[in-house]
Tab-separated table of C-alpha atoms in Angstrom:
chain	number	residue	atom	x	y	z
B	2	MET	CA	-20.076	25.315	112.491
B	3	ILE	CA	-17.030	25.805	110.251
B	4	TRP	CA	-16.732	24.456	106.671
B	5	LYS	CA	-12.882	23.406	106.298
B	6	ASP	CA	-11.450	22.678	102.902
B	7	ARG	CA	-10.014	19.290	103.976
B	8	TYR	CA	-13.615	18.062	104.173
B	9	LYS	CA	-13.633	18.179	100.411
B	10	LEU	CA	-13.990	14.811	98.731
B	11	GLY	CA	-13.097	16.309	95.400
B	12	VAL	CA	-16.586	15.288	93.862
B	13	THR	CA	-18.312	18.672	92.962
B	14	LEU	CA	-21.875	17.800	93.589
B	15	ILE	CA	-21.124	16.069	96.918
B	16	ASP	CA	-18.857	18.807	98.079
B	17	GLU	CA	-21.457	21.376	97.219
B	18	GLN	CA	-23.993	19.834	99.013
B	19	HIS	CA	-21.831	19.182	102.238
B	20	GLN	CA	-21.090	22.870	102.322
B	21	GLU	CA	-24.884	23.640	101.895
B	22	LEU	CA	-25.708	21.330	104.935
B	23	PHE	CA	-23.054	22.930	106.913
B	24	THR	CA	-24.315	26.333	106.112
B	25	ARG	CA	-28.028	25.194	106.894
B	26	VAL	CA	-27.027	23.379	110.143
B	27	SER	CA	-25.255	26.437	111.207
B	28	ASP	CA	-28.206	28.749	110.602
B	29	PHE	CA	-30.208	26.247	112.391
B	30	VAL	CA	-28.042	26.381	115.516
B	31	GLU	CA	-27.762	30.195	115.530
B	32	VAL	CA	-31.612	30.488	115.501
B	33	LEU	CA	-31.835	27.858	118.124
B	34	ARG	CA	-29.370	29.561	120.431
B	35	SER	CA	-30.331	33.102	120.071
B	36	SER	CA	-31.932	34.710	123.011
B	37	VAL	CA	-34.967	35.693	121.369
B	38	PRO	CA	-38.010	34.036	122.978
B	39	TRP	CA	-38.764	30.851	121.545
B	40	GLU	CA	-42.435	31.784	120.338
B	41	GLN	CA	-40.447	34.338	117.998
B	42	ARG	CA	-37.864	31.513	116.976
B	43	VAL	CA	-40.030	28.366	116.409
B	44	GLU	CA	-41.258	29.497	112.875
B	45	LYS	CA	-37.733	29.757	111.463
B	46	VAL	CA	-36.539	26.478	113.481
B	47	ASN	CA	-39.608	24.642	111.813
B	48	GLU	CA	-38.879	25.995	108.401
B	49	THR	CA	-35.023	24.965	108.713
B	50	LEU	CA	-36.044	21.498	110.115
B	51	ASN	CA	-38.528	20.881	107.267
B	52	PHE	CA	-35.816	21.867	104.799
B	53	MET	CA	-33.229	19.533	106.517
B	54	LYS	CA	-35.565	16.631	106.446
B	55	ASP	CA	-35.672	16.575	102.625
B	56	TYR	CA	-32.404	17.868	101.857
B	57	VAL	CA	-30.744	15.036	104.046
B	58	VAL	CA	-32.567	12.442	101.887
B	59	THR	CA	-31.354	14.063	98.930
B	60	HIS	CA	-27.774	14.345	99.778
B	61	PHE	CA	-27.736	10.783	100.924
B	62	HIS	CA	-29.297	9.608	97.948
B	63	ASP	CA	-26.791	11.362	95.678
B	64	GLU	CA	-23.919	10.268	97.781
B	65	GLU	CA	-25.036	6.568	97.593
B	66	LYS	CA	-25.508	6.842	93.755
B	67	TYR	CA	-21.849	8.019	93.323
B	68	GLN	CA	-20.678	5.193	95.838
B	69	LYS	CA	-22.469	2.618	93.646
B	70	GLN	CA	-20.858	4.251	90.641
B	71	ILE	CA	-17.326	3.870	91.798
B	72	GLY	CA	-18.025	0.502	93.510
B	73	TYR	CA	-17.337	1.441	96.922
B	74	PRO	CA	-16.635	-1.604	98.973
B	75	GLU	CA	-18.348	-0.460	102.230
B	76	PHE	CA	-21.308	0.802	100.361
B	77	ALA	CA	-23.747	-1.207	102.551
B	78	ALA	CA	-22.241	-0.076	105.763
B	79	HIS	CA	-22.364	3.653	104.793
B	80	LYS	CA	-25.990	3.169	103.467
B	81	LYS	CA	-27.000	1.751	106.660
B	82	ILE	CA	-25.528	4.843	108.733
B	83	HIS	CA	-27.606	7.162	106.378
B	84	ASN	CA	-30.725	5.038	106.907
B	85	ASP	CA	-30.295	5.217	110.636
B	86	MET	CA	-29.996	9.155	110.302
B	87	VAL	CA	-32.837	9.401	108.295
B	88	LYS	CA	-34.784	7.446	110.743
B	89	TYR	CA	-33.701	9.538	113.523
B	90	VAL	CA	-34.539	12.848	111.829
B	91	ALA	CA	-37.986	11.408	110.946
B	92	GLU	CA	-38.620	10.347	114.633
B	93	VAL	CA	-37.504	13.492	116.172
B	94	ALA	CA	-39.654	15.590	113.810
B	95	SER	CA	-42.438	13.458	114.420
B	96	GLN	CA	-42.011	13.800	118.152
B	97	TYR	CA	-41.672	17.346	118.059
B	98	GLU	CA	-44.681	17.855	116.335
B	99	ARG	CA	-46.474	15.461	118.573
B	100	ASP	CA	-45.181	17.428	121.633
B	101	GLY	CA	-46.133	20.816	120.332
B	102	TYR	CA	-42.820	21.955	119.177
B	103	ASN	CA	-41.063	21.664	122.158
B	104	GLU	CA	-37.584	23.661	122.551
B	105	GLN	CA	-35.812	21.040	124.602
B	106	LEU	CA	-36.214	18.347	122.161
B	107	MET	CA	-34.869	20.618	119.224
B	108	GLN	CA	-31.665	21.665	121.446
B	109	GLN	CA	-30.944	17.858	122.092
B	110	PHE	CA	-31.471	17.177	118.373
B	111	ALA	CA	-29.149	20.326	117.389
B	112	GLY	CA	-26.463	19.186	119.726
B	113	LYS	CA	-26.369	15.600	118.296
B	114	LEU	CA	-26.865	16.707	114.637
B	115	LEU	CA	-23.860	19.103	114.849
B	116	ALA	CA	-21.316	16.496	115.864
B	117	TRP	CA	-22.855	13.680	114.104
B	118	LEU	CA	-22.421	15.830	110.792
B	119	ILE	CA	-18.638	16.892	111.473
B	120	ASN	CA	-17.835	13.203	112.231
B	121	HIS	CA	-19.766	12.035	109.108
B	122	VAL	CA	-18.168	14.304	106.560
B	123	ALA	CA	-14.623	14.638	108.370
B	124	SER	CA	-14.454	10.706	108.966
B	125	GLU	CA	-16.981	8.593	107.197
B	126	ASP	CA	-17.024	10.400	103.897
B	127	GLN	CA	-13.326	10.787	103.841
B	128	LYS	CA	-13.078	6.927	103.586
B	129	VAL	CA	-14.690	7.154	100.252
B	130	ALA	CA	-12.203	9.686	99.072
B	131	ASP	CA	-9.385	7.671	100.457
B	132	PHE	CA	-10.838	4.869	98.252
B	133	VAL	CA	-10.830	6.978	95.183
B	134	ARG	CA	-7.204	8.172	95.848
B	135	LYS	CA	-6.097	4.583	96.432
B	136	GLY	CA	-7.560	3.333	93.382
B	137	VAL	CA	-6.224	6.377	91.371
B	138	VAL	CA	-2.530	5.322	92.692
B	139	GLU	CA	-3.135	1.629	92.003
B	140	ASP	CA	-4.171	2.506	88.394
B	141	GLU	CA	-0.985	4.507	87.807
Z	26	MET	CA	-4.473	-7.258	134.917
Z	27	ASN	CA	-4.414	-4.945	132.071
Z	28	ASN	CA	-7.835	-3.780	130.716
Z	29	PRO	CA	-7.865	-4.903	127.049
Z	30	LEU	CA	-10.126	-1.752	126.200
Z	31	TYR	CA	-7.801	0.875	127.469
Z	32	ALA	CA	-5.543	1.307	124.081
Z	33	PRO	CA	-8.393	0.996	121.739
Z	34	PHE	CA	-10.501	3.762	123.770
Z	35	PHE	CA	-7.309	5.917	123.913
Z	36	ASN	CA	-6.629	5.596	120.429
Z	37	ALA	CA	-10.046	6.079	119.219
Z	38	THR	CA	-10.557	9.353	121.355
Z	39	ARG	CA	-7.355	10.813	120.155
Z	40	ASP	CA	-8.467	10.252	116.503
Z	41	VAL	CA	-11.951	11.714	116.925
Z	42	PHE	CA	-10.474	14.607	118.887
Z	43	LYS	CA	-8.082	15.242	116.089
Z	44	LEU	CA	-10.609	14.907	113.192
Z	45	MET	CA	-13.538	16.655	114.779
Z	46	LEU	CA	-11.924	19.338	117.018
Z	47	ASP	CA	-8.493	19.746	115.197
Z	48	LEU	CA	-6.664	18.876	118.392
Z	49	SER	CA	-3.191	17.436	117.920
Z	50	ASN	CA	-1.419	17.438	121.278
Z	51	ILE	CA	-3.139	14.470	122.785
Z	52	SER	CA	-1.702	12.420	125.639
Z	53	ASP	CA	-2.967	10.041	128.224
Z	54	LYS	CA	-2.215	8.818	131.727
Z	55	PRO	CA	-3.779	6.446	134.210
Z	56	LEU	CA	-6.472	8.097	136.235
Z	57	LEU	CA	-5.700	8.587	139.955
Z	58	ASP	CA	-7.951	9.651	142.646
Z	59	LYS	CA	-5.972	12.796	143.052
Z	60	ASP	CA	-6.503	13.697	139.554
Z	61	VAL	CA	-10.604	13.687	140.006
Z	62	SER	CA	-11.429	17.189	141.007
Z	63	ALA	CA	-14.922	17.402	142.820
Z	64	GLN	CA	-14.956	21.361	142.228
Z	65	ASP	CA	-15.392	21.506	138.479
Z	66	SER	CA	-18.681	20.304	137.260
Z	67	LYS	CA	-18.985	17.916	134.787
Z	68	ILE	CA	-20.975	16.078	132.243
Z	69	ASN	CA	-20.867	12.382	132.870
Z	70	ILE	CA	-22.151	9.996	130.198
Z	71	GLU	CA	-22.203	6.417	130.316
Z	72	ILE	CA	-22.017	3.953	127.215
Z	73	GLY	CA	-23.103	0.316	127.874
Z	74	ILE	CA	-21.291	-2.430	126.179
Z	75	ILE	CA	-22.908	-5.843	125.275
Z	76	GLY	CA	-21.522	-8.962	123.681
Z	77	ASP	CA	-18.331	-10.767	123.993
Z	78	LEU	CA	-17.129	-7.947	126.551
Z	79	GLN	CA	-19.835	-6.558	128.844
Z	80	GLY	CA	-19.624	-3.427	130.906
Z	81	LYS	CA	-19.545	0.185	130.372
Z	82	VAL	CA	-17.446	3.089	129.568
Z	83	ILE	CA	-18.062	6.525	131.399
Z	84	TYR	CA	-16.726	9.860	130.115
Z	85	HIS	CA	-16.408	12.781	132.416
Z	86	PHE	CA	-16.181	16.025	130.628
Z	87	PRO	CA	-15.322	18.861	132.761
Z	88	LYS	CA	-17.477	21.980	132.134
Z	89	GLN	CA	-14.880	24.268	130.684
Z	90	THR	CA	-13.692	21.663	128.018
Z	91	SER	CA	-17.266	20.877	127.343
Z	92	LEU	CA	-17.978	24.556	126.399
Z	93	GLU	CA	-14.684	24.753	124.683
Z	94	MET	CA	-15.361	21.274	122.357
Z	95	VAL	CA	-18.774	22.849	121.435
Z	96	LYS	CA	-17.453	26.301	120.695
Z	97	ILE	CA	-14.703	24.382	118.285
Z	98	MET	CA	-17.521	22.488	116.580
Z	99	SER	CA	-20.153	25.321	116.221
Z	100	GLY	CA	-18.086	28.284	116.111
Z	101	MET	CA	-20.088	29.983	118.708
Z	102	GLU	CA	-19.707	30.917	122.525
Z	103	PHE	CA	-21.360	28.807	125.149
Z	104	SER	CA	-21.307	29.883	128.635
Z	105	GLU	CA	-23.359	27.087	130.315
Z	106	ILE	CA	-23.649	23.387	130.011
Z	107	ASP	CA	-27.272	22.608	128.596
Z	108	ASP	CA	-29.273	20.205	126.636
Z	109	PHE	CA	-27.387	21.164	123.633
Z	110	VAL	CA	-24.269	20.969	124.890
Z	111	THR	CA	-24.877	17.450	126.738
Z	112	SER	CA	-26.371	16.119	123.558
Z	113	ALA	CA	-23.273	17.093	121.214
Z	114	LEU	CA	-20.965	15.448	123.752
Z	115	GLY	CA	-23.185	12.226	124.113
Z	116	GLU	CA	-22.682	12.053	120.411
Z	117	ILE	CA	-19.021	12.583	120.624
Z	118	ALA	CA	-18.812	9.652	123.395
Z	119	ASN	CA	-20.919	7.597	121.213
Z	120	ILE	CA	-18.639	8.166	118.061
Z	121	ILE	CA	-15.594	7.197	120.044
Z	122	SER	CA	-17.340	3.984	121.513
Z	123	GLY	CA	-18.415	2.973	118.127
Z	124	ASN	CA	-15.157	3.248	116.583
Z	125	VAL	CA	-13.848	0.950	119.459
Z	126	MET	CA	-16.351	-1.568	118.636
Z	127	SER	CA	-15.473	-1.483	114.886
Z	128	THR	CA	-11.749	-2.018	115.894
Z	129	LEU	CA	-12.737	-4.737	118.203
Z	130	SER	CA	-14.548	-6.556	115.312
Z	131	VAL	CA	-11.431	-6.724	113.107
Z	132	GLN	CA	-10.086	-8.753	116.050
Z	133	LYS	CA	-13.029	-10.988	115.938
Z	134	ILE	CA	-14.382	-9.569	119.231
Z	135	SER	CA	-18.002	-9.011	118.857
Z	136	CYS	CA	-19.510	-6.138	120.655
Z	137	ASP	CA	-22.290	-3.594	120.589
Z	138	ILE	CA	-23.044	-0.279	122.423
Z	139	LEU	CA	-25.977	1.200	124.157
Z	140	SER	CA	-27.446	4.798	123.581
Z	141	PRO	CA	-25.455	7.399	125.501
Z	142	HIS	CA	-27.009	7.786	129.191
Z	143	ILE	CA	-26.704	10.930	131.009
Z	144	LEU	CA	-25.365	10.104	134.844
Z	145	ASN	CA	-25.978	12.526	137.668
Z	146	GLU	CA	-23.246	15.310	138.578
Z	147	THR	CA	-20.800	12.842	140.631
Z	148	GLY	CA	-20.860	10.160	137.863
Z	149	ASP	CA	-21.512	7.509	140.467
Z	150	THR	CA	-23.046	4.287	139.263
Z	151	THR	CA	-24.252	1.030	140.999
Z	152	GLU	CA	-21.494	-0.830	142.940
Z	153	ILE	CA	-20.749	-3.859	141.032
Z	154	ASN	CA	-17.459	-5.735	141.070
Z	155	TYR	CA	-16.148	-6.130	137.432
Z	156	GLU	CA	-13.060	-7.987	136.244
Z	157	PHE	CA	-11.477	-4.985	134.598
Z	158	GLU	CA	-11.596	-1.483	135.957
Z	159	SER	CA	-9.294	1.315	134.761
Z	160	GLY	CA	-9.594	4.938	134.309
Z	161	MET	CA	-7.439	7.359	131.922
Z	162	GLN	CA	-7.198	10.927	131.765
Z	163	ILE	CA	-6.782	12.262	128.323
Z	164	CYS	CA	-5.057	15.473	128.158
Z	165	THR	CA	-5.554	17.996	125.594
Z	166	ASP	CA	-4.850	21.955	124.948
Z	167	ILE	CA	-8.361	22.607	125.843
Z	168	GLY	CA	-8.465	20.547	129.201
Z	169	SER	CA	-8.763	16.843	130.025
Z	170	VAL	CA	-11.560	14.264	129.693
Z	171	ASP	CA	-11.238	11.253	132.080
Z	172	LEU	CA	-12.670	7.946	130.905
Z	173	ASN	CA	-13.504	5.108	133.194
Z	174	ILE	CA	-13.676	1.526	131.544
Z	175	ILE	CA	-15.563	-1.152	133.382
Z	176	LEU	CA	-16.045	-4.406	131.965
Z	177	ASN	CA	-16.225	-8.355	132.294
Z	178	THR	CA	-15.260	-10.887	129.625
Z	179	LYS	CA	-18.002	-13.375	129.066
């Protein structure tokens, strides 16, 4: 998973968190896709999953705080996207535990997470940056 | 009669491929039977549409195109279609379809999509007659993706 400078919003805290998310998801995918037997990978997978569960909530909270601060008009819709993702991650984590750490479920989760995160950062979050840029231009 | 979702689906697919996969050379053409190759295995993903328009769109991702897409997103090599690849492409289909529904809502057409559903190898679905049925082939530098858009107006 490759971070690109064009994903930057120009808000240091959010940009750093996005880069951290990309790094963590990359590590997660790498461990998940390695040819080492599942039993030897499961501990690292669980560790990363637990980190992401918390980190995603922290990051979304910081992003929403910033959006409120700038009066982003699509705040409610953006927050709903965040809430849906947090709910999805929690549901998968809970099912994963219930099923006894099933590899197939994690492969499906990671594939969706990869595509979701790229789209969210490259598209949805860029709308926030566009709003800020537009505001700056109009103020001039 | 022209399928009202043909242009929105092409535009949304082009935009998503550009943003997520950095593909810029993207074109479309109507899908003809001769364009459908039975030899290359495909991932077939159905997204149901409900609301003012009802039906479905079926995405056909050929194996090599699928593997290339996931490679671009992850930076890793993939040699076979598996749960990870299928799920990543299901999410791409979900994102494209969701964007189309947002476009339609601006035009006061209220629709929603259902979760991606993976179809069998041939992508065959039940035989029902629909008001609009059209196929498009979206051509990119990493291969083509076929879309079948099948729907009724309420």
